[in-house]
């Protein structure tokens, strides 16, 4: 079982008993593999005595801004000049993607993408230049192959000032995900959340380019340059011959987990004009690779971003009860880790959101023992809302 590979200590979790109780036991979830060329009709697993676990009936842990490295001290000082709280909000660092998957059991990641069709737009951050001119280390990422100078989508948080990243380009990230997935074919689907950034930050010189139709098509081309389509669970796969995604989810449901192991799911974080452009000409996301967070009345509704599990607990539970997928956040802007406050984390886990995202899959000893992990270091468990009738305290990511 993959969870045996990671040995980091348990988080300080006072709410464990209300979420999972009893001894851990090994499950018998055996994949019912279909043709490698595509997703066929949802079928019953080989061992009918076991309940059919569907994709929406699990819960996993994810990371927010999964590529992020906190600014070095000199750049942090520049940020703090505009407000200490702004600097504190960026003080989190993630391990490389493959380490997150293997060592921490992460099954949802988030990447911020910037369009760079000519290349070089983000290669020389203004903040780094200022710090270098002061004779200090700017913490520039290693780029011996000059990948930032080449055309293609780039991965970073804020141009000019919060530019440190474990992965420079979208294609690099996709290749890392693909390689790990191929070497761990029994993994539950990995949700890859993409935020397409085009808004400029006041006072910073580098202005992002818009994600127009050409850039949205370039996004999908980059995905398909790395992943064969059958490696991706797409809106078309879920919708099938139904007229809309909600209709398909209500009548057929999400696919059984054993039929989508080893796959990735892409979703669009944006809920603005970028999302609307992505939907143009693609009703119910026909022909698209990414799911999108839209109103429940939209024929493309299947996955929702609901970041605050405290204010919107009822909405998350309602969406999950209706069969939708939801991503929420257990913490934000380092607040919970600084105060070692588990309340938002516990609400997130109990809400039924399938993907619970954090900046702290392991504690930051500079702040507190706060971190987010499923009890018993499980990678994937039965969802406390949509999977309440399934066997509990069981690891759902296993291999024979």
Coordinates of C-alpha atoms in Angstrom, one line a residue:
X1 CA 0.0 0.0 0.0
X2 CA 1.4 3.4 -1.0
X3 CA 0.8 5.0 2.4
X4 CA 3.5 2.8 3.9
X5 CA 6.0 4.8 1.9
X6 CA 5.6 7.9 4.0
X7 CA 6.8 8.0 7.6
X8 CA 6.3 11.7 8.6
X9 CA 4.7 12.1 12.0
X10 CA 1.0 12.5 12.5
X11 CA -0.5 16.0 12.8
X12 CA -1.8 17.2 16.1
X13 CA -5.4 16.3 15.4
X14 CA -7.7 16.7 18.4
X15 CA -10.8 16.1 16.2
X16 CA -9.7 12.6 14.9
X17 CA -12.2 10.7 17.0
X18 CA -15.2 12.3 15.5
X19 CA -14.0 11.7 12.0
X20 CA -12.6 8.2 12.1
X21 CA -12.5 5.6 14.8
X22 CA -11.4 2.0 15.2
X23 CA -8.3 0.2 14.0
X24 CA -7.1 0.6 10.4
X25 CA -7.6 -2.4 8.3
X26 CA -6.5 -3.3 4.8
X27 CA -9.2 -3.2 2.1
X28 CA -9.8 -5.4 -0.9
X29 CA -10.4 -2.8 -3.6
X30 CA -9.2 -4.6 -6.8
X31 CA -9.2 -2.7 -10.1
X32 CA -11.5 -3.8 -12.8
X33 CA -9.3 -2.5 -15.7
X34 CA -10.9 -1.6 -19.0
X35 CA -9.3 -1.2 -22.4
X36 CA -6.3 1.1 -22.2
X37 CA -7.5 3.1 -25.2
X38 CA -10.4 4.7 -23.4
X39 CA -13.1 4.7 -20.7
X40 CA -15.9 2.3 -21.4
X41 CA -19.3 2.1 -19.7
X42 CA -19.1 2.1 -15.9
X43 CA -19.0 -1.6 -14.9
X44 CA -19.3 -3.6 -11.6
X45 CA -15.9 -4.5 -10.0
X46 CA -14.7 -8.0 -10.2
X47 CA -15.5 -8.9 -6.6
X48 CA -19.2 -8.1 -6.3
X49 CA -19.1 -8.8 -2.6
X50 CA -17.2 -5.5 -2.2
X51 CA -19.2 -2.3 -2.5
X52 CA -18.7 -0.2 -5.7
X53 CA -16.8 2.9 -4.6
X54 CA -17.3 5.8 -7.0
X55 CA -15.0 8.7 -7.6
X56 CA -17.2 11.1 -5.7
X57 CA -17.3 8.8 -2.6
X58 CA -13.7 9.3 -1.6
X59 CA -11.7 12.1 0.2
X60 CA -8.1 13.0 -0.3
X61 CA -5.7 15.7 0.7
X62 CA -4.3 18.3 -1.8
X63 CA -1.9 21.2 -1.7
X64 CA -2.5 24.8 -2.5
X65 CA -0.1 26.5 -4.9
X66 CA 1.7 23.2 -5.0
X67 CA 4.8 24.5 -6.8
X68 CA 5.5 27.4 -4.3
X69 CA 8.8 28.2 -2.6
X70 CA 8.7 31.0 -0.1
X71 CA 10.6 34.2 -1.0
X72 CA 14.2 34.5 0.2
X73 CA 14.9 37.0 3.0
X74 CA 15.9 39.9 0.8
X75 CA 12.8 39.6 -1.4
X76 CA 10.6 39.1 1.6
X77 CA 11.9 42.4 3.0
X78 CA 10.7 44.1 -0.2
X79 CA 7.3 42.5 0.1
X80 CA 7.0 43.4 3.8
X81 CA 7.6 47.1 2.9
X82 CA 4.1 47.0 1.6
X83 CA 2.7 45.2 4.6
X84 CA 4.0 42.5 7.0
X85 CA 0.9 40.5 6.6
X86 CA 1.4 40.2 2.9
X87 CA 4.9 38.8 3.5
X88 CA 3.7 36.4 6.1
X89 CA 1.0 35.0 3.8
X90 CA 3.8 33.8 1.4
X91 CA 5.8 31.9 4.0
X92 CA 5.1 28.4 2.9
X93 CA 7.1 26.0 0.8
X94 CA 6.1 22.8 -0.9
X95 CA 8.2 19.8 -1.9
X96 CA 8.6 18.8 -5.5
X97 CA 5.5 17.3 -7.0
X98 CA 6.7 13.7 -7.1
X99 CA 7.7 13.9 -3.4
X100 CA 4.3 15.2 -2.5
X101 CA 2.7 12.2 -4.2
X102 CA 5.0 9.6 -2.9
X103 CA 6.0 10.9 0.6
X104 CA 2.9 12.8 1.6
X105 CA 0.1 11.0 -0.2
X106 CA -1.1 14.2 -1.9
X107 CA -3.7 13.5 -4.6
X108 CA -4.7 17.1 -5.6
X109 CA -2.4 19.8 -6.7
X110 CA -2.8 23.4 -7.9
X111 CA -0.7 25.2 -10.5
X112 CA -0.8 28.9 -11.4
X113 CA -0.2 29.5 -15.1
X114 CA 0.9 32.5 -17.1
X115 CA 0.8 32.8 -20.8
X116 CA 4.2 33.3 -22.5
X117 CA 3.8 32.6 -26.2
X118 CA 7.1 34.3 -27.2
X119 CA 9.2 33.2 -24.2
X120 CA 11.2 35.3 -21.7
X121 CA 8.4 37.3 -20.2
X122 CA 9.0 36.0 -16.7
X123 CA 12.8 35.2 -17.0
X124 CA 14.1 38.4 -15.2
X125 CA 11.9 39.3 -12.2
X126 CA 12.1 42.9 -11.2
X127 CA 12.4 42.0 -7.5
X128 CA 15.3 39.8 -8.2
X129 CA 17.1 42.6 -10.1
X130 CA 16.6 45.0 -7.2
X131 CA 18.0 42.5 -4.7
X132 CA 20.9 41.6 -7.0
X133 CA 21.8 45.3 -7.3
X134 CA 21.9 45.5 -3.5
X135 CA 24.4 42.6 -3.5
X136 CA 22.0 40.1 -2.0
X137 CA 20.8 36.7 -3.1
X138 CA 17.5 36.9 -5.1
X139 CA 16.8 33.1 -4.9
X140 CA 16.3 32.8 -8.6
X141 CA 15.3 29.2 -9.7
X142 CA 17.9 27.1 -11.4
X143 CA 17.3 27.3 -15.2
X144 CA 20.4 25.9 -16.9
X145 CA 18.4 25.0 -20.0
X146 CA 16.9 28.5 -20.3
X147 CA 13.3 27.2 -20.1
X148 CA 12.0 30.5 -19.0
X149 CA 13.3 32.0 -22.2
X150 CA 11.3 29.6 -24.4
X151 CA 7.7 29.9 -25.5
X152 CA 5.1 28.2 -23.3
X153 CA 3.1 28.4 -20.1
X154 CA 5.0 29.3 -17.0
X155 CA 4.4 28.3 -13.4
X156 CA 4.7 30.9 -10.7
X157 CA 2.7 32.9 -8.1
X158 CA 3.2 36.6 -8.7
X159 CA 5.5 38.0 -11.4
X160 CA 8.5 40.0 -10.3
X161 CA 8.1 39.4 -6.6
X162 CA 6.9 35.8 -5.7
X163 CA 8.6 33.9 -8.5
X164 CA 10.3 31.0 -6.7
X165 CA 8.9 27.6 -7.9
X166 CA 9.8 24.0 -7.9
X167 CA 8.8 23.7 -11.5
X168 CA 9.3 26.4 -14.1
X169 CA 7.0 25.4 -16.9
X170 CA 3.6 23.8 -17.3
X171 CA 5.1 21.1 -19.5
X172 CA 7.7 20.3 -16.9
X173 CA 4.9 19.9 -14.3
X174 CA 2.9 17.7 -16.6
X175 CA 5.8 15.5 -17.3
X176 CA 6.5 15.0 -13.6
X177 CA 2.9 14.1 -13.0
X178 CA 2.8 11.7 -15.9
X179 CA 6.0 10.0 -15.0
X180 CA 4.9 9.5 -11.4
X181 CA 1.5 8.3 -12.5
X182 CA 2.9 5.7 -14.9
X183 CA 5.1 4.3 -12.2
X184 CA 2.2 4.1 -9.7
X185 CA -0.7 2.9 -11.9
X186 CA -3.0 2.1 -9.0
X187 CA -3.2 5.6 -7.6
X188 CA -6.6 7.2 -7.2
X189 CA -7.2 10.0 -9.7
X190 CA -5.1 13.1 -9.2
X191 CA -6.9 16.4 -9.5
X192 CA -4.8 19.0 -11.2
X193 CA -6.3 22.4 -10.5
X194 CA -5.2 25.2 -12.9
X195 CA -5.5 28.9 -12.2
X196 CA -4.9 30.9 -15.4
X197 CA -3.6 34.3 -14.3
X198 CA -4.0 37.4 -16.5
X199 CA -4.5 40.2 -14.0
X200 CA -1.7 42.7 -13.4
X201 CA -0.4 43.5 -9.9
X202 CA -0.3 47.2 -9.2
X203 CA 3.2 48.7 -9.1
X204 CA 4.8 45.6 -10.6
X205 CA 6.3 46.1 -14.1
X206 CA 5.6 42.7 -15.7
X207 CA 2.1 42.6 -17.0
X208 CA 0.6 39.1 -17.7
X209 CA -1.0 38.4 -21.1
X210 CA -4.6 37.5 -21.4
X211 CA -5.8 34.0 -21.8
X212 CA -7.7 34.6 -25.1
X213 CA -8.9 31.8 -27.4
X214 CA -5.5 31.1 -28.8
X215 CA -3.9 30.8 -25.3
X216 CA -6.7 28.5 -24.1
X217 CA -6.1 26.3 -27.1
X218 CA -2.4 26.4 -26.4
X219 CA -3.2 25.2 -22.8
X220 CA -4.9 22.1 -24.1
X221 CA -2.2 21.4 -26.7
X222 CA 0.4 21.5 -23.9
X223 CA -1.6 19.0 -21.9
X224 CA -2.0 16.6 -24.9
X225 CA 1.7 17.0 -25.7
X226 CA 2.4 15.1 -22.5
X227 CA -0.8 13.1 -21.6
X228 CA -2.6 10.8 -24.1
X229 CA -6.3 11.5 -23.9
X230 CA -7.1 8.1 -22.4
X231 CA -4.9 9.0 -19.4
X232 CA -7.3 11.9 -18.6
X233 CA -10.8 11.7 -17.2
X234 CA -12.6 14.4 -19.2
X235 CA -16.0 16.0 -19.0
X236 CA -17.0 14.0 -22.1
X237 CA -16.1 10.7 -20.3
X238 CA -18.4 11.6 -17.4
X239 CA -21.2 13.0 -19.5
X240 CA -21.4 10.2 -22.0
X241 CA -24.5 10.4 -24.2
X242 CA -26.4 12.6 -21.7
X243 CA -27.3 16.2 -22.5
X244 CA -25.5 17.7 -19.6
X245 CA -23.1 16.9 -16.8
X246 CA -25.6 17.3 -14.0
X247 CA -28.0 14.9 -15.8
X248 CA -25.2 12.3 -16.2
X249 CA -24.2 12.6 -12.6
X250 CA -27.7 12.2 -11.3
X251 CA -28.6 9.3 -13.5
X252 CA -25.3 7.4 -14.1
X253 CA -23.0 8.9 -11.5
X254 CA -19.3 9.3 -11.5
X255 CA -17.3 6.3 -12.6
X256 CA -16.3 3.6 -10.2
X257 CA -13.0 4.3 -8.6
X258 CA -11.4 1.0 -9.9
X259 CA -12.1 2.1 -13.5
X260 CA -10.3 5.4 -13.2
X261 CA -7.2 4.5 -11.2
X262 CA -4.0 5.8 -12.7
X263 CA -5.8 8.8 -14.4
X264 CA -5.6 12.5 -13.9
X265 CA -8.4 15.1 -13.8
X266 CA -7.9 18.7 -14.9
X267 CA -10.1 21.5 -13.5
X268 CA -10.2 25.2 -14.0
X269 CA -9.8 27.3 -10.9
X270 CA -11.0 30.5 -12.5
X271 CA -14.6 31.7 -12.0
X272 CA -14.2 34.8 -14.1
X273 CA -14.1 35.8 -17.7
X274 CA -11.3 33.3 -18.4
X275 CA -13.8 30.5 -17.4
X276 CA -16.4 32.0 -19.6
X277 CA -14.1 32.1 -22.6
X278 CA -13.2 28.5 -22.0
X279 CA -16.9 27.5 -22.1
X280 CA -17.6 29.5 -25.3
X281 CA -18.5 27.2 -28.1
X282 CA -18.4 24.2 -25.8
X283 CA -21.7 23.7 -24.1
X284 CA -21.6 21.3 -21.2
X285 CA -17.8 21.3 -21.8
X286 CA -18.1 19.2 -24.9
X287 CA -14.7 18.5 -26.4
X288 CA -12.9 20.2 -23.5
X289 CA -10.2 18.7 -21.3
X290 CA -10.9 20.6 -18.1
X291 CA -13.8 20.7 -15.7
X292 CA -15.0 24.1 -14.6
X293 CA -16.6 25.5 -11.5
X294 CA -19.9 27.0 -12.7
X295 CA -23.4 27.6 -11.2
X296 CA -25.4 24.5 -10.4
X297 CA -27.9 25.4 -13.1
X298 CA -25.2 25.3 -15.8
X299 CA -25.1 22.2 -18.0
X300 CA -21.3 22.1 -17.3
X301 CA -21.7 21.7 -13.6
X302 CA -19.8 18.8 -12.1
X303 CA -17.0 20.1 -10.0
X304 CA -17.1 23.1 -7.6
X305 CA -14.5 25.3 -5.9
X306 CA -15.8 26.3 -2.5
X307 CA -12.7 27.5 -0.6
X308 CA -14.2 28.4 2.8
X309 CA -15.6 25.4 4.7
X310 CA -16.6 27.5 7.6
X311 CA -18.8 30.1 5.9
X312 CA -20.0 27.7 3.2
X313 CA -20.3 24.3 5.1
X314 CA -24.0 23.9 4.2
X315 CA -23.3 24.5 0.5
X316 CA -20.4 22.0 0.4
X317 CA -22.5 19.4 2.0
X318 CA -25.4 20.0 -0.3
X319 CA -23.3 19.8 -3.4
X320 CA -21.7 16.6 -2.2
X321 CA -25.1 15.1 -1.4
X322 CA -26.1 15.9 -5.0
X323 CA -23.2 13.9 -6.3
X324 CA -20.8 16.8 -7.3
X325 CA -17.1 17.0 -6.6
X326 CA -15.9 19.8 -4.4
X327 CA -12.5 21.3 -3.5
X328 CA -12.1 23.3 -0.3
X329 CA -9.2 24.7 1.7
X330 CA -8.3 23.7 5.3
X331 CA -6.2 26.8 5.8
X332 CA -5.3 30.1 4.1
X333 CA -2.5 32.7 4.2
X334 CA -0.6 30.8 6.9
X335 CA -3.2 31.9 9.6
X336 CA -4.1 28.5 10.9
X337 CA -0.5 27.3 11.1
X338 CA 0.6 30.5 13.0
X339 CA -2.1 30.0 15.6
X340 CA -2.2 26.2 15.5
X341 CA -5.9 26.5 15.0
X342 CA -7.5 23.2 13.8
X343 CA -11.1 24.5 13.5
X344 CA -11.1 25.2 9.7
X345 CA -9.3 22.0 9.0
X346 CA -11.8 19.9 10.9
X347 CA -14.7 21.7 9.2
X348 CA -13.1 21.0 5.8
X349 CA -12.6 17.3 6.5
X350 CA -16.1 16.9 7.9
X351 CA -17.8 18.8 5.1
X352 CA -17.5 16.0 2.6
X353 CA -15.4 17.9 0.1
X354 CA -13.5 15.3 -1.9
X355 CA -10.4 17.4 -2.1
X356 CA -9.2 19.2 1.0
X357 CA -6.3 21.5 0.1
X358 CA -3.6 22.8 2.5
X359 CA -0.3 24.7 2.5
X360 CA 0.8 22.4 5.3
X361 CA 0.8 18.6 4.5
X362 CA 3.6 18.6 7.1
X363 CA 4.1 21.0 9.9
X364 CA 6.3 24.0 9.7
X365 CA 8.3 23.9 12.9
X366 CA 8.9 27.6 12.8
X367 CA 5.1 28.1 13.3
X368 CA 3.4 25.2 15.1
X369 CA 2.5 21.5 14.8
X370 CA -0.4 22.3 12.5
X371 CA -0.7 20.2 9.4
X372 CA -3.4 18.5 7.4
X373 CA -3.6 14.7 6.9
X374 CA -6.2 12.0 6.9
X375 CA -6.2 10.0 10.2
X376 CA -3.8 7.1 10.1
X377 CA -1.9 8.7 7.2
X378 CA -4.4 7.2 4.8
X379 CA -4.1 8.5 1.2
X380 CA -7.8 8.1 0.2
X381 CA -10.7 7.3 2.5
X382 CA -14.4 6.9 2.2
X383 CA -16.1 10.3 2.1
X384 CA -17.8 11.2 5.3
X385 CA -20.9 12.4 3.4
X386 CA -21.2 10.7 0.1
X387 CA -19.4 7.6 1.3
X388 CA -21.0 7.3 4.7
X389 CA -22.4 3.8 3.9
X390 CA -19.0 2.4 2.7
X391 CA -16.6 0.6 5.0
X392 CA -14.8 3.2 7.1
X393 CA -11.2 3.5 8.3
X394 CA -10.0 1.7 5.1
X395 CA -7.3 2.7 2.8
X396 CA -8.8 3.0 -0.7
X397 CA -5.6 3.4 -2.5
X398 CA -4.1 -0.1 -2.6
X399 CA -2.5 -2.4 -5.1
X400 CA -2.6 -6.2 -5.3

